[in-house]
């Protein structure tokens, strides 16, 4: 008798070989999709959103591309997920991790076709990944002790990261921006305190780092446009009508005159509040919430600069730079810590007026102003800069550094190859395959640059047989070159994360022998 | 469809809307049910054992789960068939009762059904089969008691516990660092175990996961981890010797349950109300301060004003902490949950040696560690992993390991794994079968054959020749009179599971047998399936 249907309508089930095929193909398709963006000569992608406005994004950031895709294949989703995690954890290498996982699966597919059990492949991959990691660990350079060298390391890393992005033309400029910004953080990885302001107009080269703080707001009318030796009160309080917070309170009156009275009382209350704030002896007041016209006028009368509607991040950053505390009550002026800065002034960037705080006490936060021809350029520049900042801030904490340009992959592949030769049994095929997958990365980088990858990679491999070799692919000149001389470096933490998460993802997909897809939940048609 | 006629020849209706229902009867119903049960078992069969494969499940919303935990697979499978649902229930009850062996129990039930089908074809009545199975399961149950071994462990010598947990973990994706995780699980269980009463409350172990890092970074925290940060960005990030006030009332003016209105009709009233409100906040914060609290953990939110007052008075605070976490914090720190500000007293404060905030990755992810608590009876296992799916799977694996460790503390008897217990039982049942006269004898033999299904699946998944391997091990068991021979899944080179250190808990195995037999009996007894037909 035929087996009855077990699953619900529309739910599907794929088994064994077919399931494996489905997941391999899905994962490889994703890897092939982002493959062309890898390396300094990688190409960009245009993403058009399905939402209203058909917004367009131009990017070559792997995580951004994958995030915007609507994917149905479950294995492909695993890859999208690892790329997202890579972005959250280290910020860069989002493309490499997907490409490496894709290559590992491609190799695995061949092995499965050669009748090697997936579990054996996994065992081999694990050994290989461990060996590759050790190979990297032996070669890392740590310059933490020497601040000069460390800074130049940071510069190199930033330049390497930026060279594959839209900013590559001005990479030196931006690398310097990023390094300066990160150095100011003094080891914290909280990138929230680096503010990036995007203003269309000008060229990318006009972007600059400001030591102080720039708030994208206008100064109220009739208030001073320039304050020296400012005392700043950073606040988060309602400056519209102070609501009565006691539950169930409401105003009920029986005549018009009473309404007027209450209104008067309300106004009085606000006036008192403003008086209290002024009593702090400040000359600048920044609030997170709205400031109504009435209190604004009062502030203007007292000669105080009042800024409303600074968003929450802005407030937090401002509190960080000026050293003040975020206040919500104003009864004890003596104990509230005020922020200080030497000069507040309104400046113009392009056509917009911004408020600039300079000469701040604590320099833990800073602002990077990006200029560029269009929104698309600016958005991509921001993403690129974000990548660089992430990598740098991680490097500050874990200062181990490697060379770039396919050098780490070759080092790993050499050691993994050796391990393969020493390992008896079927596992050695998997280990060998792992090494092939590693070599695929420099191959793709040179392919993307339009170079003869077979020739270059072969040369590179020969170079790496020598002890203490520092050769990598120099995409600019199209030859094998000395990476140490060219100053191409990468952070160890990024490479390690790429290696481990790619192996983990490949392993996960390999272990699957059955895919069960539930019936998709019906949604109301939104059309 | 059966139709009945009354004495005038008119059809009368037995089942409401009869024509819209499908109905299966008799042998046909049993066979259909058996084949549905078998289909479920077949799905899980490949997940059994250390070399078992995973399943990828896509939920209705498109989320992907990758797992080889039987209970999870079945739960998310969107099963429609009634019998298949019974199997899902079966695996779930194993999960609730024991926590481990959820795949094994389904495979066992599937094998029993398969054997029953053969017997049905020979014309044996289903009830007789069910009775035979019942007898056989009793024999196997008792035999397991016989071959079980006690093993000793102590707080200092927990190696045997770790070994058992490792057996459980070796079939999961986390087997790369099973040693690590097994130790974490055992330490966690020992930390919260009540060794006198031989009981473990697993609620005291919180399992928290965060994407990023690697599996090896997974750690056991003797304290509580809360996925929250301080309510005000400028509050101190680290507090030593914290005295914690645990509150379930918001820092907001009270909201009485009864409906009321406060009418404001004069300016004076407006002003007094304002002052009242002001005093409210001040009092609340002052009360916390007065009892000597250095950290406030609150289940609800704070008003901006209260937040600043707290900050101002140097009283760090955490808001929106979930109820379960709040309870755990209370247990760990020895504090009391206080529902009203008026009831705060110094004795009700919890104590922790160190409270610190830790940031992860490049995004603004922060977590709060509460460590060195007064009462270390609540612990947290903090899992790191490359992606969300790994973390979810690790959580499930850790849960299994925790359950195993708990079961061992409840009952420290073990049987050896690798299918050795099943093979030994199969031999015992086979031998006992001959003593039973009557038709049941066949059912008992069938049960013995079904017991072989688990080792067979193990061998198959490990890439061994299933029948050859099984018969070799079986003859070895009889020849050497050694019930500890099992399938050598990991290619170690010995069949003796004592040497391989592969243990399973006795109660887990026994439960598997009983549950599987019960469900199979139930399925066999069904001879009529009425269901609404497709429309």
PDB file of C-alpha atoms in Angstrom, chain A residues 1-9 11 13 15 20 23 71-75 77-78 81-82 85-91 117-120 126 130 133 189-192 236-238 242-254 258 261-262 265-266 268-270 272-273 276 288-289 312-313 316 319-320 323-332 335-337 386 390-391 393-394 496 500-501 504-505 507-521 523, chain B residues 24 27-28 31-33 35-37 39-40 42-44 46-47 50-64 66 68 73 76-82 84-85 170-176 211-216 231-234 253-256 258 260-267 270-271 273-274 276-278 280-281 303-309 311-313 319 359-366 384-391 393 460-461 463 534:
ATOM      1  CA  UNK A   1       0.000   0.000   0.000  1.00  0.00           C
ATOM      2  CA  UNK A   2       1.228   3.443  -0.809  1.00  0.00           C
ATOM      3  CA  UNK A   3       2.495   5.468   2.089  1.00  0.00           C
ATOM      4  CA  UNK A   4      -0.038   8.026   3.043  1.00  0.00           C
ATOM      5  CA  UNK A   5       0.768  11.621   3.034  1.00  0.00           C
ATOM      6  CA  UNK A   6       2.392  12.463   6.342  1.00  0.00           C
ATOM      7  CA  UNK A   7       3.053  16.123   5.914  1.00  0.00           C
ATOM      8  CA  UNK A   8       0.625  18.916   5.405  1.00  0.00           C
ATOM      9  CA  UNK A   9      -0.384  20.345   2.071  1.00  0.00           C
ATOM     10  CA  UNK A  11       4.964  21.065   2.700  1.00  0.00           C
ATOM     11  CA  UNK A  13      10.425  16.872   1.755  1.00  0.00           C
ATOM     12  CA  UNK A  15      15.887  13.297   0.932  1.00  0.00           C
ATOM     13  CA  UNK A  20      22.386  17.493  -0.560  1.00  0.00           C
ATOM     14  CA  UNK A  23      21.701  22.733  -0.529  1.00  0.00           C
ATOM     15  CA  UNK A  71      16.257  33.838  -0.628  1.00  0.00           C
ATOM     16  CA  UNK A  72      14.173  30.733  -0.550  1.00  0.00           C
ATOM     17  CA  UNK A  73      16.874  28.105  -0.412  1.00  0.00           C
ATOM     18  CA  UNK A  74      17.512  27.124   3.205  1.00  0.00           C
ATOM     19  CA  UNK A  75      21.209  26.378   2.695  1.00  0.00           C
ATOM     20  CA  UNK A  77      20.152  31.270   4.210  1.00  0.00           C
ATOM     21  CA  UNK A  78      22.881  29.698   6.308  1.00  0.00           C
ATOM     22  CA  UNK A  81      23.517  34.304   8.211  1.00  0.00           C
ATOM     23  CA  UNK A  82      27.259  33.774   8.573  1.00  0.00           C
ATOM     24  CA  UNK A  85      27.476  37.507  11.882  1.00  0.00           C
ATOM     25  CA  UNK A  86      30.840  38.324  10.368  1.00  0.00           C
ATOM     26  CA  UNK A  87      29.595  41.860   9.872  1.00  0.00           C
ATOM     27  CA  UNK A  88      28.436  42.120  13.487  1.00  0.00           C
ATOM     28  CA  UNK A  89      31.523  40.573  14.977  1.00  0.00           C
ATOM     29  CA  UNK A  90      34.450  41.946  13.006  1.00  0.00           C
ATOM     30  CA  UNK A  91      32.850  44.142  10.367  1.00  0.00           C
ATOM     31  CA  UNK A 117      30.844   9.967   3.239  1.00  0.00           C
ATOM     32  CA  UNK A 118      29.978  13.522   4.359  1.00  0.00           C
ATOM     33  CA  UNK A 119      31.003  12.677   7.929  1.00  0.00           C
ATOM     34  CA  UNK A 120      34.476  11.765   6.723  1.00  0.00           C
ATOM     35  CA  UNK A 126      37.940  20.057  10.955  1.00  0.00           C
ATOM     36  CA  UNK A 130      42.633  23.564  13.034  1.00  0.00           C
ATOM     37  CA  UNK A 133      44.602  28.281  12.215  1.00  0.00           C
ATOM     38  CA  UNK A 189      35.008  49.079  20.534  1.00  0.00           C
ATOM     39  CA  UNK A 190      31.962  51.231  20.821  1.00  0.00           C
ATOM     40  CA  UNK A 191      31.729  52.675  17.349  1.00  0.00           C
ATOM     41  CA  UNK A 192      28.626  54.570  18.358  1.00  0.00           C
ATOM     42  CA  UNK A 236      16.356  64.618  28.219  1.00  0.00           C
ATOM     43  CA  UNK A 237      13.176  66.265  29.358  1.00  0.00           C
ATOM     44  CA  UNK A 238       9.886  67.373  27.958  1.00  0.00           C
ATOM     45  CA  UNK A 242       4.964  69.025  31.061  1.00  0.00           C
ATOM     46  CA  UNK A 243       2.373  66.324  31.349  1.00  0.00           C
ATOM     47  CA  UNK A 244       0.994  65.368  34.711  1.00  0.00           C
ATOM     48  CA  UNK A 245       2.228  61.856  35.162  1.00  0.00           C
ATOM     49  CA  UNK A 246      -0.138  60.816  37.886  1.00  0.00           C
ATOM     50  CA  UNK A 247      -2.531  58.328  36.420  1.00  0.00           C
ATOM     51  CA  UNK A 248      -6.101  59.361  35.823  1.00  0.00           C
ATOM     52  CA  UNK A 249      -5.528  63.074  36.240  1.00  0.00           C
ATOM     53  CA  UNK A 250      -7.499  65.280  33.949  1.00  0.00           C
ATOM     54  CA  UNK A 251      -8.526  68.856  33.765  1.00  0.00           C
ATOM     55  CA  UNK A 252     -12.183  69.541  34.306  1.00  0.00           C
ATOM     56  CA  UNK A 253     -13.338  73.080  34.606  1.00  0.00           C
ATOM     57  CA  UNK A 254     -16.644  74.795  34.473  1.00  0.00           C
ATOM     58  CA  UNK A 258     -10.730  78.770  34.795  1.00  0.00           C
ATOM     59  CA  UNK A 261      -6.099  80.271  34.821  1.00  0.00           C
ATOM     60  CA  UNK A 262      -4.886  76.762  34.338  1.00  0.00           C
ATOM     61  CA  UNK A 265      -0.400  77.984  35.678  1.00  0.00           C
ATOM     62  CA  UNK A 266       0.966  75.714  33.037  1.00  0.00           C
ATOM     63  CA  UNK A 268       4.153  79.495  34.952  1.00  0.00           C
ATOM     64  CA  UNK A 269       5.298  75.947  35.497  1.00  0.00           C
ATOM     65  CA  UNK A 270       7.272  75.970  32.305  1.00  0.00           C
ATOM     66  CA  UNK A 272       9.857  77.934  36.493  1.00  0.00           C
ATOM     67  CA  UNK A 273      11.425  74.964  34.821  1.00  0.00           C
ATOM     68  CA  UNK A 276      15.752  76.292  37.080  1.00  0.00           C
ATOM     69  CA  UNK A 288      16.578  65.314  23.263  1.00  0.00           C
ATOM     70  CA  UNK A 289      12.942  66.194  23.025  1.00  0.00           C
ATOM     71  CA  UNK A 312      19.346  59.892  21.378  1.00  0.00           C
ATOM     72  CA  UNK A 313      22.688  58.872  19.919  1.00  0.00           C
ATOM     73  CA  UNK A 316      24.842  60.286  24.263  1.00  0.00           C
ATOM     74  CA  UNK A 319      27.561  63.796  26.798  1.00  0.00           C
ATOM     75  CA  UNK A 320      30.610  61.680  26.046  1.00  0.00           C
ATOM     76  CA  UNK A 323      31.828  65.207  29.868  1.00  0.00           C
ATOM     77  CA  UNK A 324      28.433  66.328  31.070  1.00  0.00           C
ATOM     78  CA  UNK A 325      25.677  64.118  32.342  1.00  0.00           C
ATOM     79  CA  UNK A 326      22.300  63.644  30.754  1.00  0.00           C
ATOM     80  CA  UNK A 327      19.876  65.338  33.098  1.00  0.00           C
ATOM     81  CA  UNK A 328      16.139  65.044  33.456  1.00  0.00           C
ATOM     82  CA  UNK A 329      15.508  66.925  36.681  1.00  0.00           C
ATOM     83  CA  UNK A 330      16.814  70.323  37.558  1.00  0.00           C
ATOM     84  CA  UNK A 331      16.402  70.829  41.274  1.00  0.00           C
ATOM     85  CA  UNK A 332      19.995  70.585  42.393  1.00  0.00           C
ATOM     86  CA  UNK A 335      25.485  68.685  41.712  1.00  0.00           C
ATOM     87  CA  UNK A 336      24.681  68.311  38.039  1.00  0.00           C
ATOM     88  CA  UNK A 337      27.797  67.825  36.012  1.00  0.00           C
ATOM     89  CA  UNK A 386      32.292  51.511   8.732  1.00  0.00           C
ATOM     90  CA  UNK A 390      35.231  47.993  12.686  1.00  0.00           C
ATOM     91  CA  UNK A 391      38.392  46.251  11.631  1.00  0.00           C
ATOM     92  CA  UNK A 393      38.721  48.883  16.520  1.00  0.00           C
ATOM     93  CA  UNK A 394      38.989  45.105  16.659  1.00  0.00           C
ATOM     94  CA  UNK A 496      40.440  33.735  11.836  1.00  0.00           C
ATOM     95  CA  UNK A 500      36.249  29.329  11.419  1.00  0.00           C
ATOM     96  CA  UNK A 501      32.798  30.471  10.456  1.00  0.00           C
ATOM     97  CA  UNK A 504      31.400  25.781  10.549  1.00  0.00           C
ATOM     98  CA  UNK A 505      28.825  26.730   7.933  1.00  0.00           C
ATOM     99  CA  UNK A 507      30.065  21.546   8.046  1.00  0.00           C
ATOM    100  CA  UNK A 508      26.529  22.374   8.930  1.00  0.00           C
ATOM    101  CA  UNK A 509      25.308  22.174   5.360  1.00  0.00           C
ATOM    102  CA  UNK A 510      27.240  18.957   4.762  1.00  0.00           C
ATOM    103  CA  UNK A 511      25.603  17.229   7.685  1.00  0.00           C
ATOM    104  CA  UNK A 512      22.150  17.690   6.264  1.00  0.00           C
ATOM    105  CA  UNK A 513      20.628  14.723   4.515  1.00  0.00           C
ATOM    106  CA  UNK A 514      17.031  15.783   4.462  1.00  0.00           C
ATOM    107  CA  UNK A 515      15.203  19.037   3.959  1.00  0.00           C
ATOM    108  CA  UNK A 516      11.681  19.439   5.191  1.00  0.00           C
ATOM    109  CA  UNK A 517       9.983  22.610   4.132  1.00  0.00           C
ATOM    110  CA  UNK A 518       6.805  23.592   5.876  1.00  0.00           C
ATOM    111  CA  UNK A 519       3.940  25.088   3.986  1.00  0.00           C
ATOM    112  CA  UNK A 520       4.568  28.815   3.772  1.00  0.00           C
ATOM    113  CA  UNK A 521       2.328  30.822   5.995  1.00  0.00           C
ATOM    114  CA  UNK A 523      -0.208  36.219   4.011  1.00  0.00           C
TER     115      UNK A 523
ATOM    116  CA  UNK B  24     -10.686   3.129   6.971  1.00  0.00           C
ATOM    117  CA  UNK B  27      -6.805  -4.566   8.659  1.00  0.00           C
ATOM    118  CA  UNK B  28      -6.622  -1.752   6.182  1.00  0.00           C
ATOM    119  CA  UNK B  31      -1.776  -1.185   7.806  1.00  0.00           C
ATOM    120  CA  UNK B  32      -2.263   2.444   6.918  1.00  0.00           C
ATOM    121  CA  UNK B  33      -1.405   3.449  10.462  1.00  0.00           C
ATOM    122  CA  UNK B  35       2.940   2.660   7.314  1.00  0.00           C
ATOM    123  CA  UNK B  36       2.489   6.206   8.580  1.00  0.00           C
ATOM    124  CA  UNK B  37       4.389   5.381  11.759  1.00  0.00           C
ATOM    125  CA  UNK B  39       7.447   6.744   7.522  1.00  0.00           C
ATOM    126  CA  UNK B  40       8.145   8.963  10.516  1.00  0.00           C
ATOM    127  CA  UNK B  42      12.404   6.342   8.579  1.00  0.00           C
ATOM    128  CA  UNK B  43      12.912  10.095   8.564  1.00  0.00           C
ATOM    129  CA  UNK B  44      14.636   9.964  11.924  1.00  0.00           C
ATOM    130  CA  UNK B  46      19.477   8.517   9.639  1.00  0.00           C
ATOM    131  CA  UNK B  47      19.919  10.920  12.544  1.00  0.00           C
ATOM    132  CA  UNK B  50      27.495   9.714  16.389  1.00  0.00           C
ATOM    133  CA  UNK B  51      27.632   9.591  12.611  1.00  0.00           C
ATOM    134  CA  UNK B  52      23.987  10.517  12.173  1.00  0.00           C
ATOM    135  CA  UNK B  53      23.086  13.225   9.711  1.00  0.00           C
ATOM    136  CA  UNK B  54      21.181  16.413  10.325  1.00  0.00           C
ATOM    137  CA  UNK B  55      17.892  17.602   8.980  1.00  0.00           C
ATOM    138  CA  UNK B  56      17.239  21.024   7.643  1.00  0.00           C
ATOM    139  CA  UNK B  57      13.812  22.346   8.439  1.00  0.00           C
ATOM    140  CA  UNK B  58      12.240  25.430   6.988  1.00  0.00           C
ATOM    141  CA  UNK B  59       9.456  26.898   9.039  1.00  0.00           C
ATOM    142  CA  UNK B  60       6.329  28.527   7.605  1.00  0.00           C
ATOM    143  CA  UNK B  61       8.008  31.895   8.058  1.00  0.00           C
ATOM    144  CA  UNK B  62      11.092  30.808   6.195  1.00  0.00           C
ATOM    145  CA  UNK B  63      13.385  30.432   9.211  1.00  0.00           C
ATOM    146  CA  UNK B  64      15.876  27.637   8.924  1.00  0.00           C
ATOM    147  CA  UNK B  66      19.332  22.536  11.345  1.00  0.00           C
ATOM    148  CA  UNK B  68      19.441  16.127  14.577  1.00  0.00           C
ATOM    149  CA  UNK B  73      12.624  17.646  14.022  1.00  0.00           C
ATOM    150  CA  UNK B  76       8.703  21.465  13.466  1.00  0.00           C
ATOM    151  CA  UNK B  77       7.740  19.067  10.752  1.00  0.00           C
ATOM    152  CA  UNK B  78       4.172  20.217  10.297  1.00  0.00           C
ATOM    153  CA  UNK B  79       2.735  16.735  10.445  1.00  0.00           C
ATOM    154  CA  UNK B  80      -0.791  16.142   9.247  1.00  0.00           C
ATOM    155  CA  UNK B  81      -1.353  12.450   9.655  1.00  0.00           C
ATOM    156  CA  UNK B  82      -3.003  11.410  12.932  1.00  0.00           C
ATOM    157  CA  UNK B  84       2.300  10.518  12.711  1.00  0.00           C
ATOM    158  CA  UNK B  85       1.099  12.975  15.328  1.00  0.00           C
ATOM    159  CA  UNK B 170      28.887  13.108  20.313  1.00  0.00           C
ATOM    160  CA  UNK B 171      25.904  12.735  18.021  1.00  0.00           C
ATOM    161  CA  UNK B 172      25.430  16.475  17.709  1.00  0.00           C
ATOM    162  CA  UNK B 173      27.128  19.058  15.581  1.00  0.00           C
ATOM    163  CA  UNK B 174      28.975  20.290  18.639  1.00  0.00           C
ATOM    164  CA  UNK B 175      31.000  17.098  18.954  1.00  0.00           C
ATOM    165  CA  UNK B 176      34.056  19.119  17.987  1.00  0.00           C
ATOM    166  CA  UNK B 211      25.966  34.967  17.980  1.00  0.00           C
ATOM    167  CA  UNK B 212      29.647  35.548  17.339  1.00  0.00           C
ATOM    168  CA  UNK B 213      32.903  34.168  18.561  1.00  0.00           C
ATOM    169  CA  UNK B 214      33.443  30.457  18.399  1.00  0.00           C
ATOM    170  CA  UNK B 215      32.060  27.411  20.089  1.00  0.00           C
ATOM    171  CA  UNK B 216      35.150  27.078  22.242  1.00  0.00           C
ATOM    172  CA  UNK B 231      19.260  52.278  31.960  1.00  0.00           C
ATOM    173  CA  UNK B 232      21.379  55.396  31.692  1.00  0.00           C
ATOM    174  CA  UNK B 233      24.423  55.413  29.435  1.00  0.00           C
ATOM    175  CA  UNK B 234      26.502  57.175  32.033  1.00  0.00           C
ATOM    176  CA  UNK B 253       3.469  57.125  39.611  1.00  0.00           C
ATOM    177  CA  UNK B 254       1.153  54.334  40.721  1.00  0.00           C
ATOM    178  CA  UNK B 255      -1.674  53.214  38.547  1.00  0.00           C
ATOM    179  CA  UNK B 256      -4.475  52.014  40.777  1.00  0.00           C
ATOM    180  CA  UNK B 258      -9.804  50.758  40.144  1.00  0.00           C
ATOM    181  CA  UNK B 260     -10.621  56.778  38.987  1.00  0.00           C
ATOM    182  CA  UNK B 261     -10.317  60.324  37.909  1.00  0.00           C
ATOM    183  CA  UNK B 262      -8.411  63.134  39.477  1.00  0.00           C
ATOM    184  CA  UNK B 263     -10.130  66.279  38.481  1.00  0.00           C
ATOM    185  CA  UNK B 264      -8.141  69.434  38.263  1.00  0.00           C
ATOM    186  CA  UNK B 265     -10.282  72.497  38.400  1.00  0.00           C
ATOM    187  CA  UNK B 266      -8.232  75.119  40.149  1.00  0.00           C
ATOM    188  CA  UNK B 267      -4.750  76.394  39.799  1.00  0.00           C
ATOM    189  CA  UNK B 270      -2.740  71.801  39.585  1.00  0.00           C
ATOM    190  CA  UNK B 271       0.232  72.948  41.572  1.00  0.00           C
ATOM    191  CA  UNK B 273      -0.528  67.732  42.015  1.00  0.00           C
ATOM    192  CA  UNK B 274       2.718  68.752  40.445  1.00  0.00           C
ATOM    193  CA  UNK B 276       3.010  65.517  44.660  1.00  0.00           C
ATOM    194  CA  UNK B 277       4.330  64.020  41.486  1.00  0.00           C
ATOM    195  CA  UNK B 278       7.721  65.432  42.104  1.00  0.00           C
ATOM    196  CA  UNK B 280       6.838  60.669  44.274  1.00  0.00           C
ATOM    197  CA  UNK B 281       9.927  60.212  42.214  1.00  0.00           C
ATOM    198  CA  UNK B 303      10.271  57.521  33.611  1.00  0.00           C
ATOM    199  CA  UNK B 304      12.973  59.847  32.266  1.00  0.00           C
ATOM    200  CA  UNK B 305      12.865  61.849  35.442  1.00  0.00           C
ATOM    201  CA  UNK B 306      13.301  58.818  37.644  1.00  0.00           C
ATOM    202  CA  UNK B 307      16.113  57.633  35.431  1.00  0.00           C
ATOM    203  CA  UNK B 308      18.006  60.822  35.898  1.00  0.00           C
ATOM    204  CA  UNK B 309      17.359  60.915  39.615  1.00  0.00           C
ATOM    205  CA  UNK B 311      21.805  58.461  37.909  1.00  0.00           C
ATOM    206  CA  UNK B 312      22.115  61.576  39.950  1.00  0.00           C
ATOM    207  CA  UNK B 313      22.079  59.745  43.243  1.00  0.00           C
ATOM    208  CA  UNK B 319      15.126  48.126  33.494  1.00  0.00           C
ATOM    209  CA  UNK B 359      30.129  44.648  25.152  1.00  0.00           C
ATOM    210  CA  UNK B 360      30.299  42.290  22.191  1.00  0.00           C
ATOM    211  CA  UNK B 361      31.290  42.742  18.612  1.00  0.00           C
ATOM    212  CA  UNK B 362      30.954  45.888  16.598  1.00  0.00           C
ATOM    213  CA  UNK B 363      27.291  46.490  17.227  1.00  0.00           C
ATOM    214  CA  UNK B 364      25.919  47.934  20.381  1.00  0.00           C
ATOM    215  CA  UNK B 365      25.373  44.624  22.117  1.00  0.00           C
ATOM    216  CA  UNK B 366      25.862  44.631  25.811  1.00  0.00           C
ATOM    217  CA  UNK B 384      28.915  31.493  21.531  1.00  0.00           C
ATOM    218  CA  UNK B 385      28.902  30.248  17.969  1.00  0.00           C
ATOM    219  CA  UNK B 386      29.394  31.195  14.359  1.00  0.00           C
ATOM    220  CA  UNK B 387      25.766  31.622  13.489  1.00  0.00           C
ATOM    221  CA  UNK B 388      22.274  31.537  14.855  1.00  0.00           C
ATOM    222  CA  UNK B 389      21.644  27.972  13.799  1.00  0.00           C
ATOM    223  CA  UNK B 390      24.736  26.658  15.521  1.00  0.00           C
ATOM    224  CA  UNK B 391      23.718  28.432  18.699  1.00  0.00           C
ATOM    225  CA  UNK B 393      21.515  23.574  17.980  1.00  0.00           C
ATOM    226  CA  UNK B 460      24.266   1.720   8.868  1.00  0.00           C
ATOM    227  CA  UNK B 461      24.785   5.384   9.687  1.00  0.00           C
ATOM    228  CA  UNK B 463      29.011   3.281   7.102  1.00  0.00           C
ATOM    229  CA  UNK B 534     -10.348  16.496   1.530  1.00  0.00           C
TER     230      UNK B 534
END
